Amino acid sequence: MTSETIELHKSLPCTQCPLRSVENFRDFEEDELTFVGRFKKGDLAVKKGATLLVEGAHNPHLYTVLSGWGFRYKLLSDGRRQIVNYVMPGDLVGLQGSLTGEMQHSVEALSSMVLCVFEKAELFSLYERFPALAYDITWMASREECMLDENLLTVGRRTALEKVAYLLVFLLDRGRRSGMTQKPVLSITQQHVADTLGISVVHTNKTIAKLAKRRLLEWEDGGCRITDPEALAELAGWSAGKEARRPFL
Amino acid sequence: MTSETIELHKSLPCTQCPLRSVENFRDFEEDELTFVGRFKKGDLAVKKGATLLVEGAHNPHLYTVLSGWGFRYKLLSDGRRQIVNYVMPGDLVGLQGSLTGEMQHSVEALSSMVLCVFEKAELFSLYERFPALAYDITWMASREECMLDENLLTVGRRTALEKVAYLLVFLLDRGRRSGMTQKPVLSITQQHVADTLGISVVHTNKTIAKLAKRRLLEWEDGGCRITDPEALAELAGWSAGKEARRPFL
DNA sequence: CGCAACGTTGAATACCATCAAATCCTGTGG
DNA sequence: CCACAGGATTTGATGGTATTCAACGTTGCG
């Protein structure tokens, strides 16, 4: 936990959870909602650039993203960084650490974020009392696995042009489904793109320039406006899954 | 399911499960074992090279590997292949498809394998009746996530030499912990290594030659003998996790 | 034997990383 | 207001890494 984080004492009750109004998310049963309400310990606000979780740490909490976004990453000893995935509203953060004990990756905020705080120690009682919610958690872990598989395919076997195309439509799709943004704009740095795709910043920049010349996107001060998501998806050889209403905690 | 698979009618009862005698795996409670015994539908034997699960398929089953090993992979439309992870004794196969509905990757046997067959449809009843087992399943999903994160770091940011070093010690470590083999030998093809690490076979071959020249390994007909695992781990900048006795189903 | 799969090697080429430097922008302090 | 610093983006030059193509040796197998 860094100094940029701010604990909010007035936490929003689950009945007024902002995620419940997002089209893409599921409903709760009455009793589930009251249980989750007790499971929730408060809200946490973090500023852009803050490090939420650090590799190697033992954090007693587990989070659900309520707003904003960030990224999960790992470092090599000499500083090489690999961004492993992104977290957006509705996503669980810190589940891996809750189960394995020690965080195996770090998480940093790409924008200001608000997180719903749970107590790791109470996770098992959720499994005991609400198997349907437990099943949902496993579902979310499985969804994460799918994304990681696809990211591996991208980093390992797609060309630089395909990589960038894939990443952008992937993020845009997720951003929309999570209710984070409807505009086709991603506030992201070319360094982040590079560290996600396993290529250098310079080469990332040149690859982006090629896509811009083809009018598939425009890069504007610290962000990317995607003008032709279909063409990017086509180029990447990727099609968005159906993914109907999905669970969250 | 391909023609190379053979259904065994005489399935081993869970009380005699070969995995139970492996040091690294946990024990079951009496009632858990009887439940899992009813959950189990039989054994499945597959030959080396057989495709267990196909991307896009809807398989009604879920498996635990009892012996042998294989790999999970994804394909691009033009045939480029990315091996995403390996499956070894004690690992669940097909969990993702059980939850998401459709398999998002394929699985192929690297050796002859025997699998314990479960019914997807009964998975939720396990969540209802044995929260501890449900928790264990989530733990396994989380462990998979950790491995994928590390693999992404490898493919994205490690050099070719580090990549090969990492993969070999990673596989050797897992092979030993799962009780699959005690010998420092991996029966694997250089094509598999290449498709795991996102590099070409030719370059893989030259990289392996460098490691062999340093006497860290020897490549012998269709397999790899690791002669200096510590040096490889050092080179890869990787240290094996502790991972005490772990669950399985 | 003929064939296929795997491993090995060399040469030419394409791709990407590294280095260096310029531009643009924002925020800060004088 | 300007000067300045820092971050992000852009561009060009250069060298290294990895890919591709091709040829060849080995082994195992129908």
XYZ file of C-alpha atoms (C1' of nucleotides) in Angstrom:
558
model
C 0.000 0.000 0.000
C 1.596 3.275 -1.031
C 1.066 6.807 0.139
C -1.048 7.625 -2.903
C -3.893 5.475 -1.627
C -6.746 6.952 0.335
C -9.076 4.961 2.519
C -12.661 6.092 2.308
C -14.660 5.657 5.471
C -18.047 6.295 3.966
C -18.404 3.229 1.793
C -21.223 2.792 -0.641
C -23.676 0.042 0.393
C -23.852 -2.868 -2.039
C -27.460 -2.051 -2.811
C -26.188 1.092 -4.481
C -23.163 -0.552 -6.121
C -22.435 1.288 -9.386
C -21.750 -2.026 -11.113
C -25.324 -3.206 -10.618
C -26.573 -0.715 -13.168
C -24.165 -1.869 -15.853
C -25.976 -3.831 -18.535
C -23.304 -6.473 -18.802
C -23.310 -7.560 -15.150
C -25.617 -10.056 -13.498
C -28.133 -9.592 -10.700
C -27.819 -10.804 -7.135
C -30.321 -12.736 -5.064
C -31.562 -10.882 -2.017
C -29.649 -13.031 0.497
C -26.465 -12.968 -1.587
C -26.528 -9.207 -1.588
C -26.897 -8.952 2.182
C -24.053 -11.438 2.642
C -21.765 -9.584 0.262
C -22.756 -6.426 2.093
C -21.283 -7.823 5.293
C -18.320 -9.236 3.386
C -17.488 -5.753 2.147
C -15.178 -3.813 4.430
C -15.170 -0.440 2.725
C -14.049 1.463 -0.322
C -10.535 2.298 -1.372
C -9.654 5.177 -3.671
C -6.280 5.207 -5.398
C -4.714 7.811 -7.621
C -3.440 7.293 -11.122
C 0.027 5.756 -11.049
C -0.315 4.323 -7.544
C 0.823 0.761 -6.894
C -2.106 -1.178 -5.477
C -0.409 -4.465 -4.828
C 3.238 -5.445 -4.823
C 4.735 -8.749 -5.898
C 5.850 -10.695 -2.862
C 3.559 -8.903 -0.430
C 0.968 -10.466 1.855
C -2.092 -8.270 1.642
C -5.056 -9.178 3.867
C -7.500 -7.786 1.339
C -9.209 -8.726 -1.856
C -10.794 -6.166 -4.156
C -13.395 -5.637 -6.792
C -12.784 -2.751 -9.159
C -15.689 -0.304 -8.978
C -14.322 2.336 -11.338
C -11.178 3.156 -13.261
C -8.613 0.686 -14.507
C -5.102 -0.589 -13.982
C -2.673 -3.279 -15.013
C -1.057 -6.376 -13.547
C 2.649 -6.836 -14.230
C 5.777 -8.755 -13.338
C 9.383 -7.591 -13.287
C 12.708 -9.273 -13.952
C 15.579 -8.430 -11.641
C 17.142 -6.054 -14.177
C 13.939 -4.065 -14.577
C 12.439 -5.595 -17.687
C 8.684 -5.372 -17.251
C 5.893 -7.531 -18.617
C 2.324 -6.355 -18.327
C 0.341 -9.508 -17.937
C -3.236 -8.250 -18.043
C -5.452 -5.287 -17.251
C -8.098 -4.915 -14.557
C -11.364 -3.107 -15.167
C -14.657 -2.539 -13.331
C -16.138 -5.786 -12.082
C -12.795 -7.590 -12.018
C -11.436 -9.207 -8.885
C -7.995 -8.018 -7.834
C -5.803 -10.009 -5.489
C -7.594 -13.350 -5.729
C -4.365 -15.137 -6.602
C -2.685 -13.766 -3.498
C -5.688 -14.737 -1.397
C -5.284 -18.366 -2.314
C -1.572 -18.820 -2.912
C -0.604 -16.633 0.050
C 1.899 -14.343 -1.598
C 1.249 -12.009 -4.518
C 3.050 -13.176 -7.625
C 2.512 -9.939 -9.504
C 2.049 -6.216 -8.907
C -0.903 -4.000 -9.814
C -0.735 -0.341 -10.780
C -3.528 2.135 -11.461
C -3.778 3.550 -15.001
C -6.380 6.070 -13.875
C -7.818 7.020 -10.545
C -9.678 3.996 -9.242
C -12.208 3.070 -6.606
C -12.104 -0.452 -5.223
C -14.463 -2.431 -3.062
C -12.486 -3.991 -0.195
C -13.050 -7.539 1.088
C -11.334 -9.523 3.784
C -9.304 -12.467 2.473
C -9.841 -14.346 5.712
C -13.596 -14.440 5.154
C -13.392 -15.845 1.656
C -13.824 -19.423 2.764
C -17.020 -18.652 4.639
C -18.392 -17.412 1.330
C -17.576 -20.823 -0.135
C -19.387 -22.489 2.749
C -22.507 -20.398 2.666
C -22.963 -19.384 -0.964
C -21.810 -22.062 -3.386
C -23.277 -20.100 -6.266
C -20.993 -17.177 -5.477
C -18.075 -19.548 -5.045
C -18.848 -20.946 -8.476
C -18.879 -17.411 -9.843
C -15.443 -16.735 -8.416
C -14.118 -19.816 -10.153
C -15.830 -18.610 -13.311
C -13.954 -15.342 -13.045
C -10.666 -17.140 -12.490
C -11.396 -19.174 -15.605
C -12.153 -16.066 -17.600
C -8.807 -14.649 -16.509
C -7.148 -17.826 -17.733
C -8.792 -17.436 -21.147
C -7.506 -13.903 -21.463
C -4.001 -14.951 -20.466
C -4.028 -17.769 -23.006
C -4.998 -15.339 -25.720
C -2.360 -12.854 -24.571
C 0.261 -15.580 -24.748
C -0.820 -16.392 -28.280
C -0.467 -12.717 -29.108
C 2.943 -12.173 -27.567
C 4.302 -15.468 -28.827
C 2.951 -15.793 -32.322
C 1.366 -12.636 -33.678
C 3.443 -10.088 -35.629
C 4.045 -6.626 -34.190
C 1.259 -5.161 -36.332
C -1.162 -7.879 -35.278
C -0.108 -7.491 -31.671
C -0.951 -3.823 -31.449
C -4.193 -4.342 -33.351
C -5.158 -7.165 -31.017
C -4.364 -5.287 -27.836
C -6.337 -2.232 -28.799
C -9.525 -4.019 -29.779
C -9.173 -6.293 -26.768
C -8.974 -3.346 -24.392
C -11.713 -1.417 -26.156
C -14.030 -4.404 -26.010
C -13.392 -4.961 -22.322
C -13.699 -1.279 -21.529
C -17.102 -1.145 -23.144
C -18.440 -4.332 -21.609
C -17.368 -3.279 -18.150
C -19.222 -0.011 -18.554
C -15.981 1.905 -18.080
C -16.257 3.882 -21.284
C -18.382 4.032 -24.383
C -15.997 6.246 -26.320
C -13.438 4.439 -28.515
C -10.582 6.029 -26.593
C -7.929 4.401 -24.422
C -5.829 6.526 -22.086
C -2.693 4.529 -22.306
C 0.980 5.099 -22.940
C 3.002 3.554 -25.770
C 5.307 2.241 -23.075
C 2.402 0.253 -21.661
C 1.583 -1.130 -25.094
C 5.216 -2.135 -25.549
C 5.449 -3.804 -22.153
C 2.240 -5.708 -22.806
C 3.286 -6.996 -26.195
C 6.933 -7.781 -25.499
C 8.397 -5.272 -27.954
C 10.374 -2.037 -27.513
C 8.760 1.385 -27.234
C 10.415 2.591 -30.385
C 9.169 -0.278 -32.436
C 5.748 0.110 -30.860
C 5.743 3.712 -31.957
C 6.591 2.800 -35.556
C 3.978 0.077 -35.605
C 1.342 2.461 -34.295
C 2.360 4.936 -36.993
C 1.658 2.287 -39.634
C -1.802 1.645 -38.240
C -2.462 5.372 -38.075
C -1.437 5.753 -41.717
C -3.989 3.103 -42.597
C -6.527 5.191 -40.701
C -7.349 2.455 -38.209
C -6.574 4.693 -35.256
C -5.287 8.104 -34.203
C -2.848 8.684 -31.383
C -3.624 11.812 -29.482
C -1.825 13.198 -26.432
C -1.459 10.289 -24.069
C -4.224 8.220 -25.546
C -5.477 6.288 -28.521
C -8.644 6.897 -30.500
C -9.713 3.790 -32.337
C -11.394 4.729 -35.560
C -11.829 1.312 -37.143
C -12.193 -1.464 -34.545
C -13.506 -3.948 -37.110
C -10.452 -3.574 -39.320
C -8.175 -3.937 -36.302
C -9.992 -7.085 -35.194
C -9.745 -8.446 -38.715
C -6.031 -7.689 -38.835
C -5.484 -9.364 -35.480
C -7.530 -12.380 -36.475
C -9.609 -11.951 -33.369
C -13.324 -11.949 -32.739
C -14.884 -10.875 -29.481
C -16.587 -13.636 -27.539
C -20.290 -13.463 -26.821
C -20.034 -13.291 -23.054
C -23.569 -12.586 -21.919
C -24.218 -11.075 -18.506
C -21.348 -12.039 -16.288
C -20.923 -12.373 -12.534
C -18.958 -10.154 -10.195
C -18.567 -9.828 -6.467
C -12.499 -37.077 -28.889
C -10.333 -38.701 -31.526
C -9.950 -42.289 -32.563
C -6.708 -42.632 -30.637
C -8.557 -42.502 -27.332
C -9.604 -45.630 -25.527
C -12.279 -45.749 -22.885
C -11.433 -48.034 -19.998
C -14.385 -49.733 -18.387
C -12.586 -51.004 -15.362
C -11.802 -47.785 -13.605
C -9.598 -47.579 -10.570
C -11.485 -46.673 -7.393
C -10.415 -43.376 -5.832
C -9.194 -45.205 -2.750
C -6.474 -46.667 -4.957
C -5.798 -43.469 -6.892
C -2.124 -43.449 -7.908
C -1.900 -39.764 -7.056
C -2.615 -40.400 -3.385
C 0.790 -41.984 -2.915
C 2.644 -39.013 -4.369
C 4.419 -37.067 -1.639
C 3.467 -33.693 -3.032
C -0.315 -34.217 -3.012
C -2.689 -33.697 -0.125
C -4.945 -36.160 1.649
C -8.714 -36.423 1.442
C -11.236 -36.610 4.241
C -13.231 -39.816 4.327
C -16.477 -38.222 3.122
C -14.739 -36.220 0.436
C -13.227 -39.359 -0.973
C -16.540 -41.165 -1.181
C -18.117 -38.145 -2.847
C -15.324 -37.857 -5.392
C -15.684 -41.593 -5.923
C -19.257 -41.083 -7.092
C -18.244 -37.980 -9.029
C -15.765 -40.060 -11.009
C -17.200 -41.626 -14.145
C -14.280 -43.765 -15.289
C -10.793 -43.723 -16.698
C -9.689 -42.597 -20.114
C -6.486 -43.742 -21.780
C -5.067 -41.765 -24.674
C -2.075 -42.445 -26.868
C 0.840 -40.149 -27.430
C -0.020 -37.537 -30.015
C -3.773 -37.812 -29.553
C -5.846 -34.664 -29.279
C -7.765 -34.782 -26.018
C -9.775 -31.617 -26.358
C -10.355 -29.340 -29.305
C -10.792 -25.587 -29.280
C -14.406 -24.683 -29.893
C -15.785 -28.041 -28.757
C -18.376 -28.663 -26.052
C -17.129 -31.625 -24.081
C -19.366 -32.898 -21.266
C -16.348 -34.057 -19.283
C -13.717 -32.716 -16.995
C -10.501 -34.601 -16.279
C -7.740 -35.059 -13.789
C -4.453 -36.312 -15.207
C -3.475 -39.568 -13.510
C -0.344 -40.320 -15.531
C 1.562 -39.000 -18.508
C 1.595 -35.435 -19.738
C 0.406 -33.170 -22.519
C 0.154 -29.570 -23.582
C -2.514 -26.919 -24.024
C -2.266 -24.791 -27.159
C -4.005 -22.283 -29.367
C -3.791 -21.833 -33.132
C -4.038 -18.856 -35.441
C -5.968 -19.318 -38.659
C -2.797 -19.685 -40.722
C -1.445 -22.471 -38.531
C 0.864 -20.591 -36.197
C 0.758 -22.425 -32.889
C 1.303 -21.207 -29.354
C 1.699 -23.734 -26.573
C 0.176 -22.056 -23.583
C 0.973 -24.499 -20.788
C 1.553 -28.143 -20.004
C -0.628 -30.570 -18.035
C 0.836 -33.135 -15.676
C -0.432 -35.635 -13.093
C -2.815 -34.002 -10.625
C -3.754 -31.192 -12.991
C -7.354 -30.505 -13.968
C -8.025 -30.537 -17.701
C -11.074 -28.903 -19.197
C -12.109 -26.755 -16.241
C -12.194 -23.637 -18.396
C -14.583 -25.291 -20.834
C -16.720 -26.501 -17.940
C -17.364 -22.980 -16.809
C -17.190 -20.888 -19.950
C -19.078 -23.468 -22.028
C -16.788 -23.721 -25.022
C -13.158 -24.806 -24.989
C -10.882 -21.907 -25.841
C -7.834 -24.088 -26.390
C -6.853 -27.599 -27.466
C -4.985 -30.268 -25.523
C -2.643 -32.879 -26.990
C -0.878 -35.796 -25.317
C 2.943 -35.704 -25.233
C 3.044 -39.274 -23.958
C 0.443 -41.915 -23.392
C -1.858 -40.647 -20.658
C -4.503 -41.899 -18.293
C -7.174 -39.465 -17.162
C -9.826 -39.591 -14.487
C -13.170 -38.619 -16.010
C -15.721 -36.398 -14.264
C -19.075 -35.085 -15.389
C -19.167 -31.339 -15.945
C -22.855 -31.248 -15.093
C -22.166 -32.452 -11.564
C -19.539 -29.844 -10.810
C -21.965 -27.472 -9.161
C -23.189 -30.120 -6.750
C -19.591 -30.416 -5.592
C -19.651 -26.706 -4.861
C -22.871 -27.143 -2.875
C -21.777 -30.118 -0.824
C -18.015 -29.715 -0.393
C -16.959 -26.100 -0.138
C -13.453 -27.200 0.776
C -13.132 -29.026 -2.529
C -14.636 -26.060 -4.348
C -12.013 -23.888 -2.694
C -9.341 -26.297 -3.875
C -10.570 -26.042 -7.446
C -10.274 -22.276 -7.270
C -6.810 -22.730 -5.807
C -5.851 -24.817 -8.820
C -7.256 -22.215 -11.194
C -5.176 -19.620 -9.384
C -2.067 -21.726 -9.658
C -2.666 -21.999 -13.394
C -2.919 -18.228 -13.541
C 0.455 -17.890 -11.800
C 2.084 -20.188 -14.309
C 0.563 -18.299 -17.226
C 1.757 -14.987 -15.812
C 5.268 -16.357 -15.553
C 5.062 -17.802 -19.061
C 4.002 -14.414 -20.378
C 6.972 -12.813 -18.673
C 9.172 -15.411 -20.324
C 7.808 -15.088 -23.840
C 7.560 -11.324 -23.653
C 10.700 -10.243 -21.903
C 13.295 -12.983 -21.500
C 15.991 -13.506 -24.155
C 16.035 -16.692 -26.210
C 18.713 -18.218 -23.991
C 16.799 -17.331 -20.842
C 13.599 -18.610 -22.387
C 14.913 -22.074 -23.072
C 16.610 -22.217 -19.676
C 13.405 -21.159 -17.965
C 11.193 -23.628 -19.787
C 13.411 -26.592 -19.056
C 13.770 -26.013 -15.329
C 10.082 -25.140 -15.121
C 9.071 -28.421 -16.722
C 11.585 -30.444 -14.768
C 10.399 -28.944 -11.501
C 6.764 -29.654 -12.298
C 7.525 -33.132 -13.536
C 9.230 -33.974 -10.285
C 6.630 -32.460 -7.989
C 3.828 -34.244 -9.782
C 5.607 -37.540 -9.299
C 5.773 -38.021 -13.058
C 9.498 -38.518 -13.223
C 12.508 -38.328 -10.984
C 15.022 -38.445 -13.810
C 16.171 -35.067 -15.195
C 14.894 -35.993 -18.653
C 12.120 -34.404 -20.692
C 10.722 -36.235 -23.717
C 9.974 -33.226 -25.794
C 10.576 -31.992 -29.290
C 12.450 -28.821 -30.212
C 9.332 -27.830 -32.121
C 7.407 -27.886 -28.852
C 10.037 -25.766 -27.172
C 9.850 -23.284 -30.042
C 6.057 -23.124 -29.984
C 6.067 -22.580 -26.243
C 8.587 -19.774 -26.310
C 7.431 -17.942 -29.394
C 10.612 -18.458 -31.416
C 11.410 -20.487 -34.546
C 12.619 -24.081 -34.482
C 15.885 -23.155 -36.102
C 16.688 -20.526 -33.569
C 15.565 -22.840 -30.815
C 17.996 -25.406 -32.092
C 20.873 -22.950 -32.089
C 19.985 -21.721 -28.631
C 19.875 -25.264 -27.308
C 23.267 -25.861 -28.896
C 24.676 -22.954 -26.909
C 23.329 -24.345 -23.662
C 24.699 -27.764 -24.529
C 28.120 -26.256 -25.210
C 28.020 -24.746 -21.731
C 27.258 -28.239 -20.433
C 23.934 -27.237 -18.904
C 22.078 -29.929 -20.827
C 22.392 -32.668 -23.437
C 19.933 -33.246 -26.239
C 19.485 -36.904 -26.937
C 17.166 -38.536 -29.465
C 13.813 -36.876 -28.943
C 14.472 -35.641 -25.463
C 16.491 -33.416 -23.216
C 18.719 -34.414 -20.331
C 19.205 -31.563 -17.912
C 22.629 -31.779 -16.379
C 22.753 -28.512 -14.472
C 19.300 -27.358 -13.350
C 20.722 -24.821 -10.883
C 22.734 -23.073 -13.582
C 19.700 -23.012 -15.859
C 17.528 -21.555 -13.096
C 20.203 -18.968 -12.389
C 20.412 -18.072 -16.070
C 16.646 -17.755 -16.324
C 16.468 -15.677 -13.159
C 13.901 -18.069 -11.782
C 13.516 -19.788 -8.459
C 11.061 -22.565 -7.803
C 8.265 -21.709 -5.406
C 7.872 -23.586 -2.170
C 4.468 -25.077 -2.889
C 3.882 -27.520 -0.058
C 1.401 -30.351 -0.438
C -1.164 -29.248 -2.936
C -4.759 -30.267 -3.643
C -6.106 -32.236 -6.562
C -9.416 -33.802 -7.488
C 13.761 -49.720 -49.557
C 11.266 -45.338 -49.372
C 9.337 -42.211 -46.482
C 8.516 -39.253 -42.624
C 9.901 -36.946 -38.480
C 13.462 -34.848 -36.096
C 17.705 -32.556 -35.553
C 21.584 -29.845 -37.464
C 23.976 -26.370 -40.165
C 24.959 -22.289 -43.303
C 23.644 -18.173 -45.856
C 20.698 -14.412 -46.847
C 17.281 -11.579 -45.257
C 13.809 -9.339 -42.376
C 12.618 -7.751 -38.165
C 13.392 -5.624 -34.064
C 16.342 -3.451 -30.353
C 19.392 -0.037 -29.069
C 21.240 4.442 -29.209
C 20.933 9.213 -30.036
C 18.554 13.222 -30.647
C 14.704 16.387 -31.774
C 9.883 17.828 -30.951
C 5.893 18.651 -28.300
C 3.480 19.181 -24.169
C 2.639 20.109 -19.223
C 3.588 21.659 -14.955
C 6.690 24.388 -11.905
C 9.100 28.159 -10.200
C 11.135 32.529 -10.801
C 5.784 36.244 -18.818
C 9.803 33.137 -19.535
C 12.961 29.416 -18.362
C 13.318 24.970 -17.251
C 12.576 20.073 -16.342
C 10.365 15.858 -17.247
C 7.559 12.782 -19.755
C 5.829 11.123 -24.033
C 6.250 10.758 -28.810
C 8.724 10.793 -33.129
C 12.537 9.971 -36.309
C 16.900 8.172 -38.222
C 21.067 5.343 -38.016
C 23.155 1.107 -36.820
C 23.884 -3.472 -35.221
C 22.245 -7.605 -33.423
C 18.879 -11.123 -33.109
C 15.763 -14.115 -35.105
C 13.456 -15.920 -39.319
C 13.431 -18.029 -43.609
C 15.091 -21.050 -47.012
C 17.609 -24.775 -48.164
C 20.355 -28.775 -47.748
C 21.751 -32.767 -45.342
C 22.289 -36.547 -41.712
C 20.010 -39.621 -38.678
C 16.610 -42.695 -37.003
C 12.515 -45.470 -36.980
C 8.911 -47.693 -39.397
C 5.564 -49.713 -42.800
